[in-house]
Short mmCIF file of C-alpha atoms and ligand atoms in Angstrom, two decimals:
data_model
loop_
_atom_site.label_atom_id
_atom_site.label_comp_id
_atom_site.label_asym_id
_atom_site.label_seq_id
_atom_site.Cartn_x
_atom_site.Cartn_y
_atom_site.Cartn_z
CA MET A 18 0.07 -0.05 -0.03
CA PRO A 19 1.53 3.49 -1.07
CA SER A 20 2.72 5.29 2.04
CA ASP A 21 0.61 8.35 1.38
CA MET A 22 -2.37 5.45 1.96
CA ILE A 23 -1.26 4.41 5.12
CA SER A 24 -0.63 8.02 6.45
CA ASP A 25 -4.22 8.99 5.79
CA ILE A 26 -5.74 5.60 7.43
CA ILE A 27 -3.40 6.52 10.50
CA ARG A 28 -4.56 10.44 10.48
CA LYS A 29 -8.27 9.10 10.64
CA LYS A 30 -7.83 6.57 13.30
CA ILE A 31 -6.04 9.10 15.56
CA ILE A 32 -9.12 11.79 14.64
CA ARG A 33 -11.72 9.19 15.38
CA ARG A 34 -9.87 8.68 18.68
CA PHE A 35 -9.71 12.39 19.85
CA THR A 36 -13.09 13.65 18.05
CA GLY A 37 -15.16 10.96 17.82
CA GLU A 38 -15.86 11.87 14.29
CA LYS A 39 -15.03 10.08 11.21
CA GLU A 40 -13.72 12.90 9.52
CA ILE A 41 -13.53 16.73 9.52
CA ASN A 42 -16.13 17.87 6.87
CA PHE A 43 -16.03 21.38 5.51
CA ARG A 44 -18.92 22.46 3.59
CA ASN A 45 -20.05 25.32 1.37
CA ASN A 46 -22.89 26.05 4.44
CA ILE A 47 -22.93 29.79 5.50
CA PRO A 48 -23.61 29.93 9.07
CA HIS A 49 -26.61 32.31 9.61
CA ASP A 50 -25.66 35.96 11.01
CA ASP A 51 -27.96 35.20 14.50
CA LEU A 52 -25.61 32.01 14.84
CA ILE A 53 -22.51 34.00 14.53
CA ALA A 54 -23.88 36.59 16.76
CA THR A 55 -24.81 34.42 19.72
CA ASN A 56 -21.75 32.57 19.36
CA ILE A 57 -19.52 35.91 19.41
CA GLN A 58 -21.35 36.69 22.80
CA GLU A 59 -20.83 33.55 24.56
CA ILE A 60 -17.13 33.61 24.29
CA SER A 61 -15.36 35.77 26.88
CA LYS A 62 -12.10 36.43 25.11
CA ILE A 63 -11.92 36.83 21.51
CA GLY A 64 -9.40 37.87 19.26
CA LEU A 65 -9.39 39.47 15.77
CA TYR A 66 -7.28 38.17 12.66
CA LEU A 67 -7.05 40.63 9.58
CA HIS A 68 -5.54 39.05 6.29
CA ILE A 69 -3.45 41.17 4.03
CA PRO A 70 -3.22 38.95 0.96
CA PHE A 71 -0.48 40.93 -1.10
CA CYS A 72 3.03 40.99 -1.70
CA ASN A 73 5.82 42.72 -3.92
CA ARG A 74 6.99 39.59 -5.33
CA ILE A 75 6.39 35.86 -4.78
CA CYS A 76 8.42 33.56 -2.55
CA PRO A 77 8.90 29.94 -3.76
CA TYR A 78 8.37 28.31 -0.41
CA CYS A 79 5.65 30.13 0.35
CA PRO A 80 2.24 28.42 1.63
CA TYR A 81 0.21 31.49 2.54
CA ASN A 82 -2.44 32.90 0.46
CA LYS A 83 -1.11 36.27 -1.37
CA GLU A 84 -0.92 37.84 -4.82
CA ILE A 85 1.33 40.38 -6.47
CA TYR A 86 0.40 43.80 -5.06
CA SER A 87 -1.30 46.22 -7.18
CA ASP A 88 -2.86 49.69 -6.45
CA ASP A 89 -5.87 48.95 -8.30
CA THR A 90 -7.05 45.91 -6.47
CA ALA A 91 -5.58 47.14 -3.15
CA HIS A 92 -7.71 49.92 -3.17
CA LYS A 93 -11.14 47.86 -3.77
CA TYR A 94 -9.67 45.26 -0.83
CA ILE A 95 -9.51 48.04 1.47
CA LYS A 96 -12.86 49.14 0.50
CA ALA A 97 -14.56 45.55 1.06
CA VAL A 98 -12.67 44.94 4.28
CA ILE A 99 -14.02 47.98 5.76
CA LYS A 100 -17.51 46.59 4.53
CA GLU A 101 -17.01 43.61 6.24
CA VAL A 102 -15.81 45.49 9.25
CA GLU A 103 -19.15 47.28 8.93
CA LYS A 104 -21.03 43.76 8.72
CA TYR A 105 -19.54 42.37 12.04
CA ALA A 106 -20.02 45.87 14.04
CA GLY A 107 -23.70 44.79 14.44
CA LEU A 108 -23.02 41.12 15.44
CA MET A 109 -20.28 42.38 17.93
CA ALA A 110 -22.41 44.47 19.75
CA GLY A 111 -19.77 45.73 21.88
CA LYS A 112 -17.91 42.56 22.66
CA SER A 113 -14.49 43.58 23.47
CA ILE A 114 -11.62 42.20 21.37
CA SER A 115 -8.55 40.99 23.40
CA SER A 116 -5.92 40.45 20.76
CA PHE A 117 -5.46 41.68 17.26
CA TYR A 118 -3.10 40.26 14.54
CA ILE A 119 -2.39 41.49 11.35
CA GLY A 120 -0.83 38.68 8.96
CA GLY A 121 -0.50 38.12 5.30
CA GLY A 122 1.14 38.01 2.63
CA THR A 123 2.74 41.17 3.62
CA PRO A 124 0.58 43.52 5.83
CA THR A 125 3.01 46.56 5.34
CA THR A 126 2.63 46.60 1.32
CA LEU A 127 -0.64 48.49 2.32
CA LEU A 128 1.26 50.84 4.51
CA GLY A 129 0.44 54.51 3.68
CA LYS A 130 -1.79 53.07 0.91
CA GLY A 131 -4.85 52.28 3.01
CA LEU A 132 -3.87 50.05 5.94
CA GLU A 133 -4.67 53.17 8.13
CA ASP A 134 -8.46 53.31 6.86
CA ILE A 135 -8.84 49.96 7.47
CA LEU A 136 -7.62 50.50 11.10
CA ASP A 137 -9.97 53.31 11.56
CA ALA A 138 -12.71 51.39 10.65
CA ILE A 139 -11.73 48.64 13.10
CA TYR A 140 -11.22 50.87 15.88
CA LYS A 141 -14.55 52.79 15.34
CA HIS A 142 -16.69 49.90 15.24
CA PHE A 143 -15.14 47.24 17.30
CA ASN A 144 -14.12 47.82 21.16
CA MET A 145 -10.59 46.91 20.71
CA GLU A 146 -8.79 46.61 24.12
CA CYS A 147 -5.40 45.21 22.81
CA TYR A 148 -2.56 46.36 20.91
CA ILE A 149 -1.52 45.40 17.51
CA HIS A 150 0.44 42.54 16.12
CA ILE A 151 1.67 42.80 12.67
CA GLU A 152 3.82 41.00 10.00
CA SER A 153 6.47 42.78 7.95
CA HIS A 154 9.00 42.43 5.20
CA PRO A 155 12.54 43.93 5.84
CA ASN A 156 12.41 45.98 2.69
CA HIS A 157 9.34 48.08 3.89
CA LEU A 158 10.98 49.12 6.90
CA SER A 159 12.67 52.26 6.66
CA ASN A 160 13.04 54.64 9.70
CA GLU A 161 9.82 56.46 8.28
CA ASN A 162 7.72 53.28 7.91
CA LEU A 163 8.51 52.39 11.47
CA TYR A 164 7.67 55.29 12.96
CA ALA A 165 4.29 55.17 10.96
CA LEU A 166 3.83 51.54 12.29
CA LYS A 167 4.41 53.26 16.06
CA ALA A 168 1.95 55.89 15.40
CA LEU A 169 -0.40 53.45 14.03
CA GLY A 170 -0.39 51.51 17.50
CA VAL A 171 1.69 48.68 16.67
CA LYS A 172 3.47 47.24 20.01
CA TYR A 173 4.25 43.81 18.37
CA LEU A 174 6.32 43.62 14.98
CA SER A 175 7.57 40.55 13.02
CA ILE A 176 9.92 40.48 10.21
CA GLY A 177 10.53 37.72 8.00
CA ILE A 178 14.42 37.72 7.82
CA GLU A 179 14.47 33.88 6.87
CA ALA A 180 18.35 33.75 6.66
CA LEU A 181 21.31 35.08 7.38
CA GLN A 182 23.92 33.62 5.04
CA ASP A 183 24.01 35.27 1.43
CA ARG A 184 23.90 31.73 -0.36
CA HIS A 185 20.64 30.65 1.66
CA LEU A 186 18.95 34.25 0.96
CA LYS A 187 19.45 33.75 -2.88
CA MET A 188 18.30 30.20 -2.62
CA LEU A 189 15.17 31.35 -1.07
CA GLU A 190 14.96 34.42 -3.56
CA ARG A 191 14.65 37.13 -1.19
CA PRO A 192 15.24 40.54 -2.24
CA TYR A 193 17.93 41.60 0.05
CA ASN A 194 21.38 40.22 1.52
CA THR A 195 22.70 39.81 4.94
CA TYR A 196 24.57 42.89 5.31
CA GLU A 197 21.19 44.74 4.37
CA VAL A 198 18.49 42.57 6.38
CA LYS A 199 20.92 42.94 9.73
CA LYS A 200 20.84 46.98 9.53
CA ILE A 201 17.34 46.66 9.07
CA VAL A 202 16.54 44.77 12.12
CA GLU A 203 19.29 46.61 14.12
CA ARG A 204 16.80 49.81 12.93
CA ALA A 205 13.55 48.16 14.30
CA ALA A 206 15.38 46.78 17.45
CA GLY A 207 16.05 50.59 18.43
CA LYS A 208 12.59 51.50 17.96
CA ASN A 209 11.36 50.11 21.50
CA PHE A 210 8.60 48.04 20.61
CA GLU A 211 7.02 45.91 23.09
CA CYS A 212 8.25 42.84 21.22
CA LEU A 213 10.33 42.77 18.11
CA ASN A 214 10.24 39.05 16.42
CA ILE A 215 12.11 37.49 13.47
CA ASP A 216 11.17 34.68 11.62
CA TYR A 217 13.99 32.63 10.46
CA ILE A 218 14.09 29.15 8.52
CA PHE A 219 16.25 26.41 9.08
CA ASP A 220 16.78 23.10 7.80
CA LEU A 221 17.80 24.55 4.24
CA PRO A 222 19.79 22.38 1.45
CA GLY A 223 22.86 22.02 1.95
CA GLN A 224 22.93 24.10 5.23
CA THR A 225 25.43 23.15 7.88
CA ILE A 226 25.16 22.75 11.91
CA ALA A 227 27.81 25.79 11.90
CA GLU A 228 26.07 28.06 9.82
CA VAL A 229 22.74 28.02 12.12
CA GLU A 230 25.09 28.21 14.78
CA GLN A 231 26.42 31.58 13.60
CA ALA A 232 23.21 32.60 12.30
CA THR A 233 21.59 32.14 15.92
CA TYR A 234 24.16 34.26 17.58
CA GLU A 235 23.81 36.98 14.91
CA MET A 236 20.46 37.21 15.56
CA ILE A 237 20.80 37.73 19.32
CA LYS A 238 23.24 40.26 18.40
CA LEU A 239 20.75 42.38 16.27
CA GLY A 240 18.79 42.98 19.61
CA ILE A 241 15.61 40.97 18.83
CA ASP A 242 13.07 40.17 21.47
CA GLN A 243 12.16 37.12 19.99
CA ALA A 244 12.86 34.64 17.34
CA ALA A 245 10.76 32.36 15.36
CA THR A 246 12.60 29.47 13.81
CA TYR A 247 10.65 27.27 11.50
CA PRO A 248 12.29 24.21 9.50
CA LEU A 249 11.74 24.76 5.63
CA PHE A 250 8.33 23.12 5.01
CA ARG A 251 7.66 22.01 1.49
CA PHE A 252 3.88 22.43 0.80
CA PRO A 253 3.45 20.41 -2.52
CA TYR A 254 1.39 23.43 -3.86
CA THR A 255 4.40 25.86 -3.60
CA ARG A 256 7.12 25.92 -6.18
CA PHE A 257 9.40 24.39 -4.00
CA GLY A 258 6.95 21.41 -3.27
CA LYS A 259 6.78 20.78 -6.57
CA GLU A 260 10.46 20.77 -7.36
CA VAL A 261 10.75 18.02 -5.04
CA THR A 262 10.71 14.82 -7.33
CA GLN A 263 12.44 12.31 -5.21
CA LYS A 264 10.32 10.83 -1.38
CA ARG A 265 12.39 12.38 1.37
CA ASN A 266 13.02 9.94 4.28
CA VAL A 267 10.54 11.33 7.11
CA VAL A 268 12.41 10.16 9.84
CA LYS A 269 15.82 11.05 8.53
CA THR A 270 14.26 14.43 8.13
CA MET A 271 12.93 14.41 11.78
CA PHE A 272 16.05 13.53 13.29
CA ARG A 273 18.08 16.36 11.33
CA ARG A 274 15.32 18.94 12.34
CA ARG A 275 15.85 18.08 15.78
CA LYS A 276 19.48 18.19 15.72
CA PHE A 277 19.46 21.67 14.22
CA LEU A 278 16.94 22.94 16.67
CA LYS A 279 18.59 21.49 19.57
CA VAL A 280 21.65 23.93 18.74
CA ILE A 281 19.40 26.86 18.21
CA GLU A 282 17.64 26.12 21.55
CA ASP A 283 21.04 25.82 23.56
CA ILE A 284 22.11 29.24 22.28
CA PHE A 285 18.69 30.87 22.87
CA TYR A 286 18.84 29.29 26.79
CA GLY A 287 22.00 30.54 27.40
CA SER A 288 21.14 33.96 26.16
CA GLY A 289 18.51 34.89 28.65
CA PHE A 290 15.87 33.71 26.31
CA GLU A 291 12.92 31.14 27.15
CA ARG A 292 10.71 28.87 24.99
CA SER A 293 7.45 30.53 24.00
CA SER A 294 5.91 28.27 21.41
CA VAL A 295 7.07 25.10 19.82
CA TRP A 296 9.47 27.27 17.46
CA ALA A 297 10.08 30.40 19.39
CA PHE A 298 12.21 31.73 21.90
CA THR A 299 11.33 35.08 23.64
CA GLN A 300 13.55 37.11 25.99
CA LYS A 301 12.50 36.58 29.63
CA GLY A 302 10.58 39.14 30.74
CA THR A 303 9.25 40.23 27.59
CA LYS A 304 5.89 39.57 26.37
CA LYS A 305 5.80 37.23 23.42
CA TYR A 306 4.68 38.13 19.78
CA CYS A 307 2.07 35.81 19.27
CA SER A 308 -0.09 34.84 16.22
CA VAL A 309 -2.71 31.98 15.80
CA THR A 310 -3.02 30.67 19.42
CA VAL A 311 -5.93 32.70 20.68
CA PRO A 312 -8.75 30.16 21.29
CA SER A 313 -11.51 31.93 19.64
CA TYR A 314 -11.13 34.36 16.86
CA LEU A 315 -12.78 36.46 13.97
CA GLY A 316 -11.35 36.61 10.53
CA LEU A 317 -11.50 39.41 8.03
CA GLY A 318 -10.66 39.61 4.71
CA ALA A 319 -9.40 36.77 1.81
CA SER A 320 -9.04 33.72 3.59
CA GLY A 321 -9.71 35.18 6.95
CA GLY A 322 -10.77 32.04 9.24
CA SER A 323 -12.89 32.37 12.46
CA TYR A 324 -13.22 30.07 14.97
CA LEU A 325 -16.37 30.50 17.17
CA ASN A 326 -16.95 27.93 19.74
CA ASP A 327 -18.36 25.18 17.74
CA ILE A 328 -18.20 26.69 14.46
CA PHE A 329 -15.21 27.37 12.05
CA TYR A 330 -15.51 29.02 8.67
CA VAL A 331 -13.18 30.44 6.25
CA ASN A 332 -13.51 33.37 3.77
CA THR A 333 -12.91 32.56 0.08
CA PHE A 334 -9.00 32.85 -0.79
CA LYS A 335 -9.08 34.54 -4.42
CA VAL A 336 -8.95 38.74 -3.41
CA ALA A 337 -11.00 39.13 -6.74
CA GLU A 338 -13.93 36.75 -5.67
CA TYR A 339 -13.56 38.16 -2.01
CA ILE A 340 -14.17 41.60 -3.21
CA GLN A 341 -16.91 40.74 -5.67
CA SER A 342 -18.94 39.02 -2.88
CA ILE A 343 -18.71 42.08 -0.73
CA GLU A 344 -19.61 44.04 -3.39
CA ASN A 345 -23.06 42.28 -4.43
CA GLU A 346 -23.64 42.13 -0.32
CA SER A 347 -23.32 38.58 -0.39
CA SER A 348 -21.29 36.60 1.91
CA PRO A 349 -17.64 36.03 1.31
CA ILE A 350 -17.52 32.71 3.54
CA ALA A 351 -16.48 29.70 1.14
CA LEU A 352 -16.51 26.73 3.87
CA SER A 353 -17.35 25.99 6.83
CA VAL A 354 -17.37 22.93 9.65
CA ASN A 355 -19.30 22.29 12.85
CA LEU A 356 -17.49 21.11 15.43
CA SER A 357 -18.60 18.45 18.36
CA GLU A 358 -17.90 19.25 21.67
CA LYS A 359 -15.18 16.20 21.93
CA ALA A 360 -13.71 17.95 18.33
CA GLN A 361 -13.49 21.58 20.11
CA MET A 362 -11.66 19.84 22.99
CA ALA A 363 -9.50 17.93 20.60
CA GLY A 364 -8.43 21.35 18.91
CA TRP A 365 -8.37 23.00 22.40
CA LEU A 366 -5.41 20.43 23.19
CA TYR A 367 -3.94 21.05 19.87
CA TRP A 368 -3.07 24.91 20.22
CA ARG A 369 -2.21 24.47 23.80
CA ILE A 370 0.30 21.64 23.00
CA TYR A 371 1.72 24.52 20.64
CA GLU A 372 2.06 26.77 23.31
CA THR A 373 4.05 24.20 25.23
CA ILE A 374 2.59 25.45 28.51
CA PHE A 375 -0.92 25.09 29.70
CA ARG A 376 -3.57 25.61 32.47
CA LYS A 377 -6.02 22.64 33.43
CA SER A 378 -7.97 25.36 34.65
CA ASP A 379 -8.50 27.07 31.46
CA PHE A 380 -9.67 24.00 29.98
CA LYS A 381 -12.21 23.59 32.96
CA GLN A 382 -13.57 27.40 32.37
CA ARG A 383 -13.82 26.79 28.50
CA PHE A 384 -15.49 23.59 28.84
CA ASN A 385 -17.09 23.12 32.36
CA ARG A 386 -15.28 19.52 32.19
CA SER A 387 -12.43 17.93 34.00
CA PHE A 388 -9.05 18.06 31.97
CA ASP A 389 -7.90 14.97 33.79
CA LYS A 390 -11.12 13.10 33.11
CA GLU A 391 -10.79 13.66 29.50
CA PHE A 392 -7.32 13.73 28.81
CA GLY A 393 -5.48 12.38 32.02
CA ILE A 394 -4.79 9.05 30.58
CA TYR A 395 -2.53 10.74 28.07
CA THR A 396 -0.96 13.26 30.17
CA LYS A 397 0.25 10.00 32.34
CA GLN A 398 1.84 7.87 29.58
CA LEU A 399 3.23 11.39 28.20
CA LYS A 400 4.65 12.41 31.43
CA ARG A 401 6.23 8.73 31.79
CA ILE A 402 8.28 8.95 28.97
CA GLY A 403 9.82 12.38 29.63
CA PHE A 404 7.50 14.34 27.35
CA LEU A 405 5.73 16.73 29.96
CA ASN A 406 5.84 17.65 33.38
CA ASN A 407 2.04 17.24 34.64
CA GLY A 408 1.35 19.50 37.68
CA ARG A 409 -1.94 19.73 39.76
CA ASP A 410 -2.73 22.76 37.21
CA ILE A 411 -0.20 23.34 34.93
CA VAL A 412 1.16 21.29 32.21
CA ARG A 413 4.66 22.35 30.81
CA LEU A 414 5.85 20.07 27.86
CA THR A 415 9.79 19.46 28.25
CA ASP A 416 12.14 20.48 25.33
CA LYS A 417 11.78 16.34 24.08
CA GLY A 418 8.25 16.58 24.23
CA THR A 419 7.63 19.71 22.78
CA TYR A 420 9.86 18.36 19.75
CA TRP A 421 8.23 15.00 19.40
CA LEU A 422 4.60 16.24 20.00
CA HIS A 423 4.74 18.76 17.57
CA ALA A 424 6.65 16.50 14.82
CA PHE A 425 3.48 14.42 15.39
CA GLU A 426 1.31 17.69 15.33
CA ASP A 427 2.92 18.60 11.83
CA PHE A 428 1.65 14.85 10.46
CA PHE A 429 -1.97 16.66 10.60
CA SER A 430 -0.97 20.15 9.84
CA ILE A 431 0.86 20.04 7.10
CA ASP A 432 -1.84 17.62 5.22
CA TYR A 433 -4.40 19.95 6.50
CA ILE A 434 -2.98 22.85 5.02
CA ASN A 435 -2.60 21.27 1.72
CA LYS A 436 -5.89 20.07 1.25
CA LEU A 437 -8.00 22.97 2.64
CA TRP A 438 -5.69 25.91 1.30
CA GLY A 439 -4.54 24.09 -1.48
CA THR A 440 -8.08 23.36 -2.77
CA LEU A 441 -9.33 27.05 -1.97
CA LYS A 442 -6.41 28.26 -3.85
CA THR A 443 -7.60 26.59 -6.68
CA ASN A 444 -11.17 26.74 -6.10
CA PRO A 445 -12.53 29.75 -4.28
CA TRP A 446 -15.94 28.52 -3.88
CA SER A 447 -15.19 24.64 -3.43
CA GLU A 448 -18.20 22.62 -2.61
CA ASN A 449 -16.20 20.56 0.15
CA VAL A 450 -13.30 19.62 1.49
CA ILE A 451 -12.82 16.34 4.00
CA LEU A 452 -9.56 16.49 6.06
C1 SAM B 19 3.50 35.96 6.00
S1 SAM B 19 5.17 35.57 6.06
C2 SAM B 19 5.91 37.34 6.94
C3 SAM B 19 6.08 38.28 6.37
C4 SAM B 19 6.48 38.71 5.28
N1 SAM B 19 6.01 38.35 3.92
C5 SAM B 19 8.11 38.25 4.66
O1 SAM B 19 8.13 37.31 3.97
O2 SAM B 19 8.81 38.79 5.29
C6 SAM B 19 5.37 34.52 7.44
C7 SAM B 19 6.61 33.46 7.75
O3 SAM B 19 6.52 32.30 7.81
C8 SAM B 19 7.67 31.45 7.08
N2 SAM B 19 7.46 30.90 6.16
C9 SAM B 19 6.79 30.64 4.87
N3 SAM B 19 6.92 29.66 4.39
C10 SAM B 19 7.50 28.90 5.09
C11 SAM B 19 8.00 27.57 4.65
N4 SAM B 19 7.62 26.75 3.62
N5 SAM B 19 8.89 26.87 5.55
C12 SAM B 19 9.18 27.60 7.05
N6 SAM B 19 8.50 28.55 7.36
C13 SAM B 19 7.91 29.18 6.23
C14 SAM B 19 8.22 32.62 7.07
O4 SAM B 19 9.46 33.05 8.08
C15 SAM B 19 7.84 33.81 6.55
O5 SAM B 19 8.38 34.89 7.08
S1 SF4 B 20 7.45 34.78 2.51
FE1 SF4 B 20 6.44 36.84 2.65
S2 SF4 B 20 6.95 37.92 1.10
FE2 SF4 B 20 7.33 36.01 0.39
S3 SF4 B 20 5.34 35.14 -0.50
FE3 SF4 B 20 5.55 34.70 1.67
S4 SF4 B 20 4.44 36.33 2.59
FE4 SF4 B 20 4.86 37.07 0.18
#
């Protein structure tokens, strides 16, 4: 039997065990506004996600939803997002928003070009009780733009530096060199953001341990507060994914990545950083830059996803379709799924493992059930093999547990992203997607 089929069968078995369902079936059902409003009101802490699907050029490895920036499309997009904000304003009914993340694509493509108008609408219509987290591209971070970001209320800034050696930047087709990107990060570090994060990719073709070691020391010298260090994932629908002809040895890849990550981990720990998620290290005492891990959120823009208690839904990916649906006063939602309580609990655990530390009392508060009763059998076993410390309330993953549990999670995430995003990228109004 081909290995892809075996993987699918294993995934389905695990899904059934944890969620009680045969499969996760996304359909083109649009949740009714009343249901969305009721769910929003039932949530105590809700986050806001805004997707900006534009980049000045497309990187060959990137799985995110984006297209090349154009003034005309951006202008229409901004108008559409503002209309979407106004629509949600009624459904939010004064609910306060406790976290705000602007991701992409490259959100800073819209800096000075209308991002401000979207933010004005958001701050006018929503009760924002939080600061802004935003992703940016190194080439957008002139002094002027950094001050503009601060003036907008950005306190948490992330820069995709990707690599700190010219040969790797070239291979990734990034439009800057090591010298330039270091100057840019230093400039941003001098602006006193609450948390300055950089994204760095390792396990690149031909990369040596010595190179990763050197790059990690360099990152720390630049004055950053946090680094998110990801191995290079190859999503089949990206150019890099398509270029992989040989089947790679999954186990070998996992052990190689573990070796790289161990080097990165040791250097960060030795320099006053602590782990803040599976891949991220934050300077002790700094509030972390965080992206996707709030338990409930509302998503705006093309491919914006919303997770509201028992419903998850996602907007159409294609920018033109998103704009048109909003202009026509129809819903931009492409697919949705209803989640049973068991599936919600499994999803909760999935994201808390990603964060590497969580409280059982938060689980109790969210589901009114005992964490130990639902998952105690697993935490006990995982403690026995040294994957986590299982306290009365706090569960903390060990470094060993962090790595291997996440490798296990990747077995799902990469496949799900491929199926859901891959399908919605080619068919903006797909009838259903089964995970
Ligand atoms: C939305 S982008 C960041 C902002 C900005 N667009 C940029 O490129 O600088 C998010 C980050 O995800 C990471 N990323 C993208 N594709 C990846 C892949 N295939 N494997 C690992 N990390 C990846 C990169 O570090 C990238 O900077
Ligand atoms: S990595 Fe950043 S700049 Fe490159 S395509 Fe992805 S979102 Fe755009």
